Amino acid sequence: MAVLVTMEVGPVDWPKFKAAIDWLRSMPAPGRRSSELYRGEADAGRMLIVEQWDSHAAMHAYQEQVGEEFNRRAATGELDWQTGVWELAESL
């Protein structure tokens, strides 16, 4: 079952975070349908990543593969990530 995943973190060092996102985009992501990055309107150091995955398992497999290296590159390893996983209730 497809899931929507939200990951929020901040404040971040924008140049490091952006470079890590660029690196991440070069990595194959089997099962990822879409990925968008948002910056806070009131706090541009706050990031929100919204992704759609084929399954929760696919997302976990990818995060296990690249998560540690992403956090190292983005300097976010010590930050508290707020994560939500959402299943579709119904289409509007």
PDB file of C-alpha atoms in Angstrom:
ATOM      1  CA  MET A   1       0.000   0.000   0.000  1.00  0.00           C
ATOM      2  CA  ALA A   2       1.348   3.437  -0.948  1.00  0.00           C
ATOM      3  CA  VAL A   3       2.261   5.812   1.867  1.00  0.00           C
ATOM      4  CA  LEU A   4       2.937   9.519   2.176  1.00  0.00           C
ATOM      5  CA  VAL A   5       5.897  10.376   4.400  1.00  0.00           C
ATOM      6  CA  THR A   6       6.599  13.770   5.973  1.00  0.00           C
ATOM      7  CA  MET A   7       9.966  14.577   7.536  1.00  0.00           C
ATOM      8  CA  GLU A   8      10.545  17.913   9.245  1.00  0.00           C
ATOM      9  CA  VAL A   9      13.837  19.177  10.622  1.00  0.00           C
ATOM     10  CA  GLY A  10      15.556  22.410  11.490  1.00  0.00           C
ATOM     11  CA  PRO A  11      17.194  24.711  11.860  1.00  0.00           C
ATOM     12  CA  VAL A  12      19.611  23.498   9.193  1.00  0.00           C
ATOM     13  CA  ASP A  13      22.685  24.893   7.501  1.00  0.00           C
ATOM     14  CA  TRP A  14      21.046  25.559   4.113  1.00  0.00           C
ATOM     15  CA  PRO A  15      24.155  25.175   1.884  1.00  0.00           C
ATOM     16  CA  LYS A  16      25.043  21.826   3.509  1.00  0.00           C
ATOM     17  CA  PHE A  17      21.434  20.636   3.452  1.00  0.00           C
ATOM     18  CA  LYS A  18      21.002  21.605  -0.213  1.00  0.00           C
ATOM     19  CA  ALA A  19      24.260  19.841  -1.167  1.00  0.00           C
ATOM     20  CA  ALA A  20      23.051  16.712   0.654  1.00  0.00           C
ATOM     21  CA  ILE A  21      19.694  16.883  -1.169  1.00  0.00           C
ATOM     22  CA  ASP A  22      21.531  17.175  -4.491  1.00  0.00           C
ATOM     23  CA  TRP A  23      23.604  14.097  -3.577  1.00  0.00           C
ATOM     24  CA  LEU A  24      20.431  12.249  -2.541  1.00  0.00           C
ATOM     25  CA  ARG A  25      18.794  12.955  -5.902  1.00  0.00           C
ATOM     26  CA  SER A  26      21.660  11.104  -7.598  1.00  0.00           C
ATOM     27  CA  MET A  27      20.901   7.926  -5.639  1.00  0.00           C
ATOM     28  CA  PRO A  28      18.443   5.365  -7.049  1.00  0.00           C
ATOM     29  CA  ALA A  29      15.292   5.245  -4.917  1.00  0.00           C
ATOM     30  CA  PRO A  30      13.284   2.113  -5.797  1.00  0.00           C
ATOM     31  CA  GLY A  31       9.670   2.600  -4.776  1.00  0.00           C
ATOM     32  CA  ARG A  32       9.762   6.384  -4.387  1.00  0.00           C
ATOM     33  CA  ARG A  33       6.993   7.953  -6.448  1.00  0.00           C
ATOM     34  CA  SER A  34       7.654  11.601  -5.647  1.00  0.00           C
ATOM     35  CA  SER A  35       9.682  13.838  -3.369  1.00  0.00           C
ATOM     36  CA  GLU A  36       9.348  17.544  -2.610  1.00  0.00           C
ATOM     37  CA  LEU A  37      11.342  19.833  -0.350  1.00  0.00           C
ATOM     38  CA  TYR A  38       9.753  22.848   1.346  1.00  0.00           C
ATOM     39  CA  ARG A  39      11.370  25.632   3.379  1.00  0.00           C
ATOM     40  CA  GLY A  40       9.533  27.344   6.203  1.00  0.00           C
ATOM     41  CA  GLU A  41       7.929  30.633   5.238  1.00  0.00           C
ATOM     42  CA  ALA A  42       8.520  32.126   8.685  1.00  0.00           C
ATOM     43  CA  ASP A  43      11.757  30.180   9.302  1.00  0.00           C
ATOM     44  CA  ALA A  44      13.786  29.420   6.160  1.00  0.00           C
ATOM     45  CA  GLY A  45      16.037  27.139   8.220  1.00  0.00           C
ATOM     46  CA  ARG A  46      13.147  24.732   8.810  1.00  0.00           C
ATOM     47  CA  MET A  47      12.780  21.993   6.162  1.00  0.00           C
ATOM     48  CA  LEU A  48       9.864  19.752   5.286  1.00  0.00           C
ATOM     49  CA  ILE A  49      10.335  16.801   2.953  1.00  0.00           C
ATOM     50  CA  VAL A  50       7.153  15.225   1.555  1.00  0.00           C
ATOM     51  CA  GLU A  51       7.521  11.912  -0.255  1.00  0.00           C
ATOM     52  CA  GLN A  52       5.207   9.289  -1.669  1.00  0.00           C
ATOM     53  CA  TRP A  53       6.408   5.678  -1.594  1.00  0.00           C
ATOM     54  CA  ASP A  54       5.050   2.401  -2.930  1.00  0.00           C
ATOM     55  CA  SER A  55       5.224   1.057   0.630  1.00  0.00           C
ATOM     56  CA  HIS A  56       6.502   1.768   4.108  1.00  0.00           C
ATOM     57  CA  ALA A  57       9.019  -1.078   3.629  1.00  0.00           C
ATOM     58  CA  ALA A  58      10.425   0.538   0.463  1.00  0.00           C
ATOM     59  CA  MET A  59      10.953   3.804   2.334  1.00  0.00           C
ATOM     60  CA  HIS A  60      12.719   2.038   5.209  1.00  0.00           C
ATOM     61  CA  ALA A  61      14.991   0.102   2.868  1.00  0.00           C
ATOM     62  CA  TYR A  62      16.049   3.343   1.175  1.00  0.00           C
ATOM     63  CA  GLN A  63      16.591   5.190   4.443  1.00  0.00           C
ATOM     64  CA  GLU A  64      18.735   2.350   5.768  1.00  0.00           C
ATOM     65  CA  GLN A  65      20.859   2.610   2.623  1.00  0.00           C
ATOM     66  CA  VAL A  66      21.372   6.406   2.494  1.00  0.00           C
ATOM     67  CA  GLY A  67      20.152   7.934   5.767  1.00  0.00           C
ATOM     68  CA  GLU A  68      23.407   7.950   7.705  1.00  0.00           C
ATOM     69  CA  GLU A  69      25.398   9.431   4.819  1.00  0.00           C
ATOM     70  CA  PHE A  70      22.684  12.034   4.160  1.00  0.00           C
ATOM     71  CA  ASN A  71      22.741  13.144   7.803  1.00  0.00           C
ATOM     72  CA  ARG A  72      26.536  13.369   7.723  1.00  0.00           C
ATOM     73  CA  ARG A  73      26.499  15.503   4.562  1.00  0.00           C
ATOM     74  CA  ALA A  74      23.591  17.677   5.744  1.00  0.00           C
ATOM     75  CA  ALA A  75      24.934  18.021   9.302  1.00  0.00           C
ATOM     76  CA  THR A  76      21.523  16.956  10.634  1.00  0.00           C
ATOM     77  CA  GLY A  77      22.581  13.900  12.636  1.00  0.00           C
ATOM     78  CA  GLU A  78      22.154  15.675  15.966  1.00  0.00           C
ATOM     79  CA  LEU A  79      18.817  17.287  15.061  1.00  0.00           C
ATOM     80  CA  ASP A  80      15.410  15.933  16.020  1.00  0.00           C
ATOM     81  CA  TRP A  81      13.514  14.840  12.893  1.00  0.00           C
ATOM     82  CA  GLN A  82       9.701  14.857  13.116  1.00  0.00           C
ATOM     83  CA  THR A  83       8.424  12.071  10.869  1.00  0.00           C
ATOM     84  CA  GLY A  84       4.894  11.079   9.903  1.00  0.00           C
ATOM     85  CA  VAL A  85       3.707   8.172   7.774  1.00  0.00           C
ATOM     86  CA  TRP A  86       0.274   8.525   6.217  1.00  0.00           C
ATOM     87  CA  GLU A  87      -2.010   6.031   4.479  1.00  0.00           C
ATOM     88  CA  LEU A  88      -4.682   7.240   2.071  1.00  0.00           C
ATOM     89  CA  ALA A  89      -8.107   7.304   3.725  1.00  0.00           C
ATOM     90  CA  GLU A  90     -10.003   8.338   0.570  1.00  0.00           C
ATOM     91  CA  SER A  91      -9.641  10.477  -2.514  1.00  0.00           C
ATOM     92  CA  LEU A  92     -11.461  13.808  -2.541  1.00  0.00           C
TER      93      LEU A  92
END
